[in-house]
Amino acid sequence: MAAPVRTLCCSVLKNSNKYFSTTCGVRAGEKWRKEHGLARSGTEYGPLTDLPDWSYADGRPAPPMKGQLRRKQEREVLAKRIVMLSTEMDRGIETWKEKQEEAKRIEEHKKSLLLKPKGKLLVKKS
C-alpha cells in the first residue's frame, strides 16, 4: 500500500511546475550572531526587547508591557532553579566527601585491628 502511494506522490511532484523543498529553513544571521556572542535572533534579549517602547513626556517610565513582565518572570524562575540545583550539588558533594572520609576511617580501623609484628620482625622493619 505504501509503495503505490509513494510512486503516486513522486509522479505528481515530478509533473508539477512548483518546486517542493524538504530542507529546513535557515534563520538569517543566526550563525553570525552566535559567533559574536549575541542572541540567536534579534528578539530574544537586548535593548529592543528589554527597554520600554515609550515614556511619558515628563520623563516618567512607561508601565511594563506583557512581554517584559513575562520575560522577567521566566528569568526569576530560571534563577530560582539555578540556585536550587547549585545547593543540591553542594549538598551532594558534601555527602560524598563525608562518605569518603567514613570509608577511610573504617579502613584505618580495620588496619589497626590486624595482628602486629613482634620480636625480630619488628626490629627488621624499623
Tab-separated table of N, CA, C and O in Angstrom:
chain	number	residue	atom	x	y	z
A	1	MET	N	0.824	-1.192	0.000
A	1	MET	CA	0.000	0.000	0.000
A	1	MET	C	0.864	1.250	0.000
A	1	MET	O	0.556	2.217	-0.679
A	2	ALA	N	1.962	1.254	0.766
A	2	ALA	CA	2.799	2.448	0.868
A	2	ALA	C	3.551	2.714	-0.433
A	2	ALA	O	3.756	3.858	-0.811
A	3	ALA	N	3.977	1.664	-1.122
A	3	ALA	CA	4.748	1.844	-2.349
A	3	ALA	C	3.934	2.539	-3.438
A	3	ALA	O	4.424	3.471	-4.072
A	4	PRO	N	2.674	2.134	-3.709
A	4	PRO	CA	1.905	2.843	-4.731
A	4	PRO	C	1.647	4.309	-4.375
A	4	PRO	O	1.677	5.176	-5.241
A	5	VAL	N	1.444	4.594	-3.076
A	5	VAL	CA	1.201	5.971	-2.656
A	5	VAL	C	2.463	6.802	-2.886
A	5	VAL	O	2.419	7.929	-3.355
A	6	ARG	N	3.628	6.209	-2.571
A	6	ARG	CA	4.884	6.919	-2.745
A	6	ARG	C	5.114	7.219	-4.217
A	6	ARG	O	5.498	8.327	-4.584
A	7	THR	N	4.898	6.252	-5.074
A	7	THR	CA	5.121	6.483	-6.504
A	7	THR	C	4.124	7.501	-7.033
A	7	THR	O	4.467	8.312	-7.894
A	8	LEU	N	2.898	7.467	-6.532
A	8	LEU	CA	1.891	8.434	-6.944
A	8	LEU	C	2.324	9.850	-6.551
A	8	LEU	O	2.275	10.778	-7.355
A	9	CYS	N	2.797	10.011	-5.286
A	9	CYS	CA	3.249	11.329	-4.827
A	9	CYS	C	4.448	11.804	-5.628
A	9	CYS	O	4.528	12.973	-6.010
A	10	CYS	N	5.394	10.908	-5.888
A	10	CYS	CA	6.584	11.285	-6.643
A	10	CYS	C	6.219	11.693	-8.063
A	10	CYS	O	6.752	12.662	-8.601
A	11	SER	N	5.317	10.959	-8.676
A	11	SER	CA	4.947	11.301	-10.044
A	11	SER	C	4.197	12.627	-10.094
A	11	SER	O	4.385	13.420	-11.015
A	12	VAL	N	3.369	12.909	-9.102
A	12	VAL	CA	2.652	14.181	-9.061
A	12	VAL	C	3.643	15.329	-8.884
A	12	VAL	O	3.541	16.366	-9.538
A	13	LEU	N	4.626	15.143	-7.981
A	13	LEU	CA	5.601	16.207	-7.748
A	13	LEU	C	6.496	16.415	-8.965
A	13	LEU	O	6.885	17.542	-9.273
A	14	LYS	N	6.831	15.347	-9.689
A	14	LYS	CA	7.683	15.480	-10.866
A	14	LYS	C	6.959	16.231	-11.977
A	14	LYS	O	7.551	16.991	-12.725
A	15	ASN	N	5.673	16.017	-12.081
A	15	ASN	CA	4.909	16.625	-13.162
A	15	ASN	C	4.455	18.052	-12.843
A	15	ASN	O	3.992	18.755	-13.727
A	16	SER	N	4.559	18.461	-11.568
A	16	SER	CA	4.085	19.807	-11.240
A	16	SER	C	5.159	20.839	-11.568
A	16	SER	O	6.340	20.540	-11.628
A	17	ASN	N	4.727	22.053	-11.792
A	17	ASN	CA	5.640	23.139	-12.123
A	17	ASN	C	6.218	23.791	-10.863
A	17	ASN	O	7.210	24.492	-10.928
A	18	LYS	N	5.587	23.572	-9.702
A	18	LYS	CA	6.049	24.175	-8.461
A	18	LYS	C	7.119	23.283	-7.833
A	18	LYS	O	7.071	22.067	-7.935
A	19	TYR	N	8.063	23.927	-7.171
A	19	TYR	CA	9.134	23.179	-6.522
A	19	TYR	C	8.742	22.838	-5.085
A	19	TYR	O	8.075	23.615	-4.410
A	20	PHE	N	9.169	21.693	-4.634
A	20	PHE	CA	8.869	21.224	-3.289
A	20	PHE	C	10.197	20.985	-2.580
A	20	PHE	O	11.007	20.177	-3.019
A	21	SER	N	10.432	21.702	-1.504
A	21	SER	CA	11.698	21.584	-0.779
A	21	SER	C	11.480	20.842	0.527
A	21	SER	O	10.512	21.098	1.250
A	22	THR	N	12.394	19.921	0.840
A	22	THR	CA	12.301	19.177	2.097
A	22	THR	C	13.368	19.627	3.084
A	22	THR	O	13.509	19.037	4.141
A	23	THR	N	14.135	20.655	2.748
A	23	THR	CA	15.161	21.130	3.666
A	23	THR	C	14.555	22.145	4.623
A	23	THR	O	13.561	22.803	4.313
A	24	CYS	N	15.171	22.253	5.798
A	24	CYS	CA	14.662	23.207	6.775
A	24	CYS	C	15.197	24.597	6.446
A	24	CYS	O	16.282	24.747	5.900
A	25	GLY	N	14.443	25.588	6.780
A	25	GLY	CA	14.861	26.954	6.514
A	25	GLY	C	15.959	27.379	7.480
A	25	GLY	O	16.017	26.944	8.621
A	26	VAL	N	16.816	28.244	7.046
A	26	VAL	CA	17.907	28.741	7.875
A	26	VAL	C	17.530	30.130	8.369
A	26	VAL	O	17.073	30.970	7.603
A	27	ARG	N	17.725	30.370	9.649
A	27	ARG	CA	17.436	31.695	10.189
A	27	ARG	C	18.545	32.646	9.759
A	27	ARG	O	19.715	32.356	9.913
A	28	ALA	N	18.151	33.743	9.235
A	28	ALA	CA	19.112	34.701	8.688
A	28	ALA	C	19.982	35.270	9.794
A	28	ALA	O	19.491	35.835	10.758
A	29	GLY	N	21.291	35.113	9.662
A	29	GLY	CA	22.236	35.712	10.586
A	29	GLY	C	22.423	34.989	11.900
A	29	GLY	O	23.161	35.466	12.754
A	30	GLU	N	21.782	33.852	12.109
A	30	GLU	CA	21.884	33.163	13.391
A	30	GLU	C	23.325	32.737	13.674
A	30	GLU	O	23.832	32.931	14.783
A	31	LYS	N	23.987	32.201	12.666
A	31	LYS	CA	25.371	31.756	12.849
A	31	LYS	C	26.266	32.944	13.191
A	31	LYS	O	27.094	32.857	14.107
A	32	TRP	N	26.122	34.059	12.496
A	32	TRP	CA	26.940	35.237	12.750
A	32	TRP	C	26.715	35.747	14.162
A	32	TRP	O	27.656	36.104	14.865
A	33	ARG	N	25.439	35.809	14.604
A	33	ARG	CA	25.137	36.306	15.935
A	33	ARG	C	25.742	35.412	17.008
A	33	ARG	O	26.277	35.909	17.999
A	34	LYS	N	25.667	34.095	16.823
A	34	LYS	CA	26.259	33.172	17.798
A	34	LYS	C	27.778	33.345	17.855
A	34	LYS	O	28.367	33.315	18.931
A	35	GLU	N	28.420	33.520	16.706
A	35	GLU	CA	29.873	33.693	16.670
A	35	GLU	C	30.306	34.969	17.374
A	35	GLU	O	31.397	35.037	17.928
A	36	HIS	N	29.461	35.986	17.379
A	36	HIS	CA	29.803	37.259	18.005
A	36	HIS	C	29.224	37.395	19.409
A	36	HIS	O	29.197	38.488	19.978
A	37	GLY	N	28.745	36.290	19.978
A	37	GLY	CA	28.271	36.301	21.354
A	37	GLY	C	26.929	36.962	21.563
A	37	GLY	O	26.627	37.403	22.670
A	38	LEU	N	26.116	37.026	20.533
A	38	LEU	CA	24.792	37.635	20.645
A	38	LEU	C	23.716	36.549	20.713
A	38	LEU	O	24.001	35.363	20.608
A	39	ALA	N	22.480	36.964	20.878
A	39	ALA	CA	21.364	36.026	20.911
A	39	ALA	C	21.150	35.406	19.535
A	39	ALA	O	21.579	35.950	18.520
A	40	ARG	N	20.456	34.246	19.502
A	40	ARG	CA	20.190	33.576	18.228
A	40	ARG	C	19.389	34.456	17.290
A	40	ARG	O	19.643	34.511	16.092
A	41	SER	N	18.411	35.137	17.822
A	41	SER	CA	17.615	36.052	16.998
A	41	SER	C	17.654	37.432	17.659
A	41	SER	O	18.011	37.567	18.824
A	42	GLY	N	17.274	38.422	16.928
A	42	GLY	CA	17.329	39.780	17.451
A	42	GLY	C	16.227	40.099	18.445
A	42	GLY	O	16.208	41.178	19.018
A	43	THR	N	15.313	39.174	18.677
A	43	THR	CA	14.189	39.459	19.558
A	43	THR	C	14.241	38.695	20.874
A	43	THR	O	13.274	38.722	21.627
A	44	GLU	N	15.334	38.023	21.176
A	44	GLU	CA	15.393	37.248	22.420
A	44	GLU	C	15.693	38.140	23.615
A	44	GLU	O	15.036	38.047	24.641
A	45	TYR	N	16.727	38.956	23.526
A	45	TYR	CA	17.053	39.904	24.589
A	45	TYR	C	17.837	41.052	23.988
A	45	TYR	O	18.280	40.986	22.854
A	46	GLY	N	17.976	42.085	24.756
A	46	GLY	CA	18.676	43.261	24.275
A	46	GLY	C	17.836	44.499	24.489
A	46	GLY	O	16.715	44.427	24.996
A	47	PRO	N	18.340	45.645	24.103
A	47	PRO	CA	17.617	46.884	24.374
A	47	PRO	C	16.275	46.979	23.644
A	47	PRO	O	15.339	47.578	24.149
A	48	LEU	N	16.170	46.382	22.480
A	48	LEU	CA	14.895	46.478	21.746
A	48	LEU	C	13.793	45.664	22.404
A	48	LEU	O	12.606	45.968	22.230
A	49	THR	N	14.141	44.628	23.150
A	49	THR	CA	13.112	43.819	23.803
A	49	THR	C	12.993	44.130	25.284
A	49	THR	O	11.924	43.973	25.863
A	50	ASP	N	14.070	44.579	25.919
A	50	ASP	CA	14.043	44.781	27.364
A	50	ASP	C	13.616	46.183	27.783
A	50	ASP	O	13.047	46.367	28.848
A	51	LEU	N	13.909	47.182	26.984
A	51	LEU	CA	13.557	48.550	27.347
A	51	LEU	C	12.134	48.874	26.895
A	51	LEU	O	11.622	48.293	25.943
A	52	PRO	N	11.472	49.814	27.571
A	52	PRO	CA	10.107	50.173	27.157
A	52	PRO	C	10.093	50.846	25.791
A	52	PRO	O	11.074	51.448	25.358
A	53	ASP	N	8.957	50.744	25.125
A	53	ASP	CA	8.809	51.332	23.797
A	53	ASP	C	8.639	52.854	23.852
A	53	ASP	O	8.937	53.553	22.892
A	54	TRP	N	8.165	53.355	24.967
A	54	TRP	CA	7.879	54.778	25.063
A	54	TRP	C	7.983	55.205	26.518
A	54	TRP	O	8.111	54.375	27.412
A	55	SER	N	7.911	56.508	26.753
A	55	SER	CA	7.857	57.050	28.109
A	55	SER	C	7.004	58.312	28.068
A	55	SER	O	6.735	58.871	27.007
A	56	TYR	N	6.607	58.771	29.236
A	56	TYR	CA	5.808	59.984	29.311
A	56	TYR	C	6.678	61.193	28.989
A	56	TYR	O	7.900	61.155	29.112
A	57	ALA	N	6.055	62.265	28.586
A	57	ALA	CA	6.782	63.477	28.212
A	57	ALA	C	7.534	64.083	29.390
A	57	ALA	O	8.587	64.708	29.220
A	58	ASP	N	7.011	63.887	30.607
A	58	ASP	CA	7.691	64.458	31.778
A	58	ASP	C	8.822	63.565	32.290
A	58	ASP	O	9.442	63.868	33.295
A	59	GLY	N	9.119	62.444	31.589
A	59	GLY	CA	10.260	61.599	31.941
A	59	GLY	C	9.919	60.357	32.746
A	59	GLY	O	10.787	59.525	33.005
A	60	ARG	N	8.660	60.242	33.181
A	60	ARG	CA	8.285	59.032	33.920
A	60	ARG	C	8.363	57.824	32.989
A	60	ARG	O	8.038	57.933	31.801
A	61	PRO	N	8.787	56.675	33.500
A	61	PRO	CA	8.838	55.491	32.637
A	61	PRO	C	7.438	54.951	32.357
A	61	PRO	O	6.508	55.140	33.130
A	62	ALA	N	7.315	54.274	31.259
A	62	ALA	CA	6.037	53.666	30.888
A	62	ALA	C	5.820	52.425	31.731
A	62	ALA	O	6.769	51.805	32.215
A	63	PRO	N	4.576	52.028	31.948
A	63	PRO	CA	4.330	50.777	32.665
A	63	PRO	C	4.875	49.607	31.842
A	63	PRO	O	4.898	49.656	30.611
A	64	PRO	N	5.331	48.560	32.522
A	64	PRO	CA	5.912	47.430	31.774
A	64	PRO	C	4.864	46.728	30.900
A	64	PRO	O	3.700	46.619	31.271
A	65	MET	N	5.306	46.268	29.745
A	65	MET	CA	4.426	45.560	28.819
A	65	MET	C	4.295	44.095	29.254
A	65	MET	O	5.060	43.615	30.069
A	66	LYS	N	3.332	43.399	28.659
A	66	LYS	CA	3.105	41.993	28.994
A	66	LYS	C	4.334	41.146	28.718
A	66	LYS	O	4.711	40.293	29.520
A	67	GLY	N	4.964	41.367	27.585
A	67	GLY	CA	6.141	40.581	27.222
A	67	GLY	C	7.297	40.809	28.194
A	67	GLY	O	8.010	39.870	28.554
A	68	GLN	N	7.466	42.060	28.632
A	68	GLN	CA	8.525	42.355	29.590
A	68	GLN	C	8.261	41.660	30.915
A	68	GLN	O	9.174	41.092	31.521
A	69	LEU	N	7.012	41.683	31.368
A	69	LEU	CA	6.655	41.004	32.619
A	69	LEU	C	6.859	39.496	32.495
A	69	LEU	O	7.368	38.853	33.418
A	70	ARG	N	6.486	38.939	31.351
A	70	ARG	CA	6.648	37.501	31.135
A	70	ARG	C	8.126	37.116	31.139
A	70	ARG	O	8.527	36.148	31.808
A	71	ARG	N	8.950	37.887	30.421
A	71	ARG	CA	10.385	37.591	30.388
A	71	ARG	C	11.011	37.728	31.778
A	71	ARG	O	11.851	36.925	32.168
A	72	LYS	N	10.580	38.727	32.542
A	72	LYS	CA	11.096	38.913	33.899
A	72	LYS	C	10.736	37.710	34.768
A	72	LYS	O	11.578	37.200	35.512
A	73	GLN	N	9.492	37.248	34.655
A	73	GLN	CA	9.061	36.089	35.440
A	73	GLN	C	9.838	34.834	35.030
A	73	GLN	O	10.263	34.053	35.877
A	74	GLU	N	10.064	34.647	33.726
A	74	GLU	CA	10.824	33.487	33.259
A	74	GLU	C	12.253	33.527	33.805
A	74	GLU	O	12.799	32.505	34.216
A	75	ARG	N	12.848	34.711	33.822
A	75	ARG	CA	14.212	34.840	34.348
A	75	ARG	C	14.257	34.553	35.844
A	75	ARG	O	15.199	33.940	36.341
A	76	GLU	N	13.234	35.000	36.589
A	76	GLU	CA	13.189	34.726	38.029
A	76	GLU	C	13.064	33.234	38.291
A	76	GLU	O	13.729	32.695	39.173
A	77	VAL	N	12.204	32.563	37.520
A	77	VAL	CA	12.045	31.114	37.674
A	77	VAL	C	13.357	30.404	37.358
A	77	VAL	O	13.782	29.495	38.088
A	78	LEU	N	14.022	30.832	36.304
A	78	LEU	CA	15.301	30.229	35.931
A	78	LEU	C	16.351	30.455	37.021
A	78	LEU	O	17.095	29.541	37.378
A	79	ALA	N	16.389	31.671	37.585
A	79	ALA	CA	17.356	31.967	38.642
A	79	ALA	C	17.091	31.111	39.878
A	79	ALA	O	18.031	30.586	40.489
A	80	LYS	N	15.817	30.945	40.244
A	80	LYS	CA	15.479	30.097	41.399
A	80	LYS	C	15.903	28.658	41.157
A	80	LYS	O	16.426	27.994	42.045
A	81	ARG	N	15.685	28.172	39.944
A	81	ARG	CA	16.074	26.798	39.624
A	81	ARG	C	17.594	26.633	39.682
A	81	ARG	O	18.098	25.625	40.165
A	82	ILE	N	18.322	27.631	39.189
A	82	ILE	CA	19.782	27.567	39.219
A	82	ILE	C	20.272	27.518	40.663
A	82	ILE	O	21.147	26.717	41.011
A	83	VAL	N	19.704	28.343	41.535
A	83	VAL	CA	20.102	28.353	42.939
A	83	VAL	C	19.789	27.010	43.585
A	83	VAL	O	20.610	26.440	44.318
A	84	MET	N	18.594	26.462	43.303
A	84	MET	CA	18.206	25.183	43.885
A	84	MET	C	19.153	24.070	43.435
A	84	MET	O	19.632	23.272	44.249
A	85	LEU	N	19.455	24.008	42.131
A	85	LEU	CA	20.341	22.967	41.624
A	85	LEU	C	21.760	23.137	42.164
A	85	LEU	O	22.448	22.149	42.451
A	86	SER	N	22.195	24.369	42.336
A	86	SER	CA	23.520	24.624	42.884
A	86	SER	C	23.615	24.140	44.336
A	86	SER	O	24.606	23.507	44.718
A	87	THR	N	22.595	24.420	45.130
A	87	THR	CA	22.612	23.945	46.524
A	87	THR	C	22.542	22.432	46.584
A	87	THR	O	23.182	21.809	47.430
A	88	GLU	N	21.768	21.815	45.679
A	88	GLU	CA	21.727	20.344	45.633
A	88	GLU	C	23.098	19.767	45.315
A	88	GLU	O	23.524	18.776	45.907
A	89	MET	N	23.794	20.396	44.367
A	89	MET	CA	25.140	19.935	44.014
A	89	MET	C	26.088	20.079	45.205
A	89	MET	O	26.875	19.185	45.495
A	90	ASP	N	26.015	21.212	45.902
A	90	ASP	CA	26.873	21.418	47.061
A	90	ASP	C	26.606	20.372	48.135
A	90	ASP	O	27.545	19.804	48.712
A	91	ARG	N	25.315	20.106	48.415
A	91	ARG	CA	24.973	19.081	49.405
A	91	ARG	C	25.456	17.708	48.966
A	91	ARG	O	25.957	16.931	49.768
A	92	GLY	N	25.313	17.405	47.686
A	92	GLY	CA	25.771	16.113	47.176
A	92	GLY	C	27.271	15.943	47.302
A	92	GLY	O	27.756	14.871	47.681
A	93	ILE	N	28.018	16.999	47.006
A	93	ILE	CA	29.480	16.935	47.132
A	93	ILE	C	29.874	16.753	48.593
A	93	ILE	O	30.779	15.969	48.911
A	94	GLU	N	29.197	17.470	49.503
A	94	GLU	CA	29.490	17.321	50.930
A	94	GLU	C	29.213	15.898	51.409
A	94	GLU	O	30.028	15.322	52.135
A	95	THR	N	28.074	15.322	51.015
A	95	THR	CA	27.771	13.947	51.443
A	95	THR	C	28.773	12.967	50.858
A	95	THR	O	29.180	12.021	51.537
A	96	TRP	N	29.185	13.186	49.616
A	96	TRP	CA	30.170	12.292	49.009
A	96	TRP	C	31.486	12.357	49.777
A	96	TRP	O	32.107	11.332	50.053
A	97	LYS	N	31.919	13.577	50.141
A	97	LYS	CA	33.156	13.723	50.913
A	97	LYS	C	33.034	13.045	52.275
A	97	LYS	O	33.975	12.388	52.738
A	98	GLU	N	31.882	13.209	52.927
A	98	GLU	CA	31.680	12.560	54.227
A	98	GLU	C	31.737	11.042	54.096
A	98	GLU	O	32.326	10.364	54.941
A	99	LYS	N	31.142	10.497	53.043
A	99	LYS	CA	31.193	9.038	52.826
A	99	LYS	C	32.621	8.576	52.583
A	99	LYS	O	33.029	7.516	53.061
A	100	GLN	N	33.391	9.377	51.820
A	100	GLN	CA	34.791	9.023	51.562
A	100	GLN	C	35.592	9.028	52.865
A	100	GLN	O	36.393	8.120	53.111
A	101	GLU	N	35.375	10.040	53.698
A	101	GLU	CA	36.079	10.107	54.978
A	101	GLU	C	35.682	8.945	55.877
A	101	GLU	O	36.537	8.366	56.556
A	102	GLU	N	34.409	8.600	55.909
A	102	GLU	CA	33.938	7.486	56.730
A	102	GLU	C	34.549	6.175	56.250
A	102	GLU	O	34.989	5.350	57.063
A	103	ALA	N	34.620	5.981	54.938
A	103	ALA	CA	35.238	4.772	54.400
A	103	ALA	C	36.718	4.720	54.765
A	103	ALA	O	37.254	3.651	55.101
A	104	LYS	N	37.386	5.863	54.748
A	104	LYS	CA	38.799	5.932	55.114
A	104	LYS	C	38.986	5.589	56.592
A	104	LYS	O	39.905	4.847	56.963
A	105	ARG	N	38.101	6.129	57.446
A	105	ARG	CA	38.179	5.823	58.879
A	105	ARG	C	37.957	4.333	59.135
A	105	ARG	O	38.653	3.729	59.942
A	106	ILE	N	37.000	3.745	58.434
A	106	ILE	CA	36.726	2.310	58.613
A	106	ILE	C	37.927	1.494	58.173
A	106	ILE	O	38.317	0.523	58.850
A	107	GLU	N	38.552	1.869	57.062
A	107	GLU	CA	39.735	1.155	56.566
A	107	GLU	C	40.891	1.256	57.566
A	107	GLU	O	41.572	0.267	57.848
A	108	GLU	N	41.106	2.451	58.120
A	108	GLU	CA	42.161	2.616	59.115
A	108	GLU	C	41.862	1.806	60.373
A	108	GLU	O	42.772	1.229	60.982
A	109	HIS	N	40.598	1.755	60.769
A	109	HIS	CA	40.210	0.968	61.939
A	109	HIS	C	40.464	-0.521	61.691
A	109	HIS	O	40.960	-1.226	62.578
A	110	LYS	N	40.155	-0.995	60.499
A	110	LYS	CA	40.405	-2.398	60.159
A	110	LYS	C	41.902	-2.698	60.186
A	110	LYS	O	42.334	-3.749	60.653
A	111	LYS	N	42.715	-1.774	59.676
A	111	LYS	CA	44.166	-1.969	59.702
A	111	LYS	C	44.697	-1.994	61.122
A	111	LYS	O	45.640	-2.725	61.427
A	112	SER	N	44.099	-1.193	62.004
A	112	SER	CA	44.562	-1.169	63.393
A	112	SER	C	44.222	-2.468	64.122
A	112	SER	O	44.876	-2.816	65.104
A	113	LEU	N	43.211	-3.194	63.649
A	113	LEU	CA	42.820	-4.446	64.290
A	113	LEU	C	43.658	-5.634	63.832
A	113	LEU	O	43.594	-6.700	64.444
A	114	LEU	N	44.446	-5.479	62.776
A	114	LEU	CA	45.283	-6.580	62.298
A	114	LEU	C	46.382	-6.894	63.314
A	114	LEU	O	46.769	-6.054	64.125
A	115	LEU	N	46.888	-8.127	63.250
A	115	LEU	CA	47.972	-8.522	64.151
A	115	LEU	C	49.223	-7.731	63.840
A	115	LEU	O	49.545	-7.456	62.691
A	116	LYS	N	49.935	-7.363	64.878
A	116	LYS	CA	51.141	-6.570	64.737
A	116	LYS	C	52.366	-7.497	64.800
A	116	LYS	O	52.368	-8.501	65.497
A	117	PRO	N	53.452	-7.173	64.063
A	117	PRO	CA	54.660	-7.992	64.131
A	117	PRO	C	55.336	-7.854	65.504
A	117	PRO	O	55.256	-6.806	66.140
A	118	LYS	N	55.976	-8.957	65.947
A	118	LYS	CA	56.616	-8.946	67.263
A	118	LYS	C	58.050	-9.448	67.153
A	118	LYS	O	58.417	-10.129	66.210
A	119	GLY	N	58.831	-9.101	68.081
A	119	GLY	CA	60.182	-9.625	68.206
A	119	GLY	C	61.100	-9.182	67.099
A	119	GLY	O	61.241	-8.004	66.798
A	120	LYS	N	61.742	-10.178	66.440
A	120	LYS	CA	62.738	-9.914	65.410
A	120	LYS	C	62.109	-9.215	64.192
A	120	LYS	O	62.733	-8.376	63.560
A	121	LEU	N	60.876	-9.568	63.840
A	121	LEU	CA	60.201	-8.926	62.695
A	121	LEU	C	60.002	-7.434	62.918
A	121	LEU	O	60.105	-6.624	62.004
A	122	LEU	N	59.715	-7.052	64.155
A	122	LEU	CA	59.519	-5.652	64.482
A	122	LEU	C	60.829	-4.877	64.326
A	122	LEU	O	60.842	-3.770	63.826
A	123	VAL	N	61.945	-5.486	64.741
A	123	VAL	CA	63.238	-4.816	64.647
A	123	VAL	C	63.672	-4.686	63.203
A	123	VAL	O	64.212	-3.679	62.764
A	124	LYS	N	63.392	-5.717	62.359
A	124	LYS	CA	63.799	-5.682	60.953
A	124	LYS	C	63.066	-4.586	60.180
A	124	LYS	O	63.626	-3.935	59.312
A	125	LYS	N	61.805	-4.370	60.465
A	125	LYS	CA	61.010	-3.374	59.735
A	125	LYS	C	61.428	-1.952	60.076
A	125	LYS	O	61.302	-1.041	59.281
A	126	SER	N	61.932	-1.728	61.274
A	126	SER	CA	62.273	-0.383	61.703
A	126	SER	C	63.459	0.148	61.024
A	126	SER	O	64.279	0.036	60.449
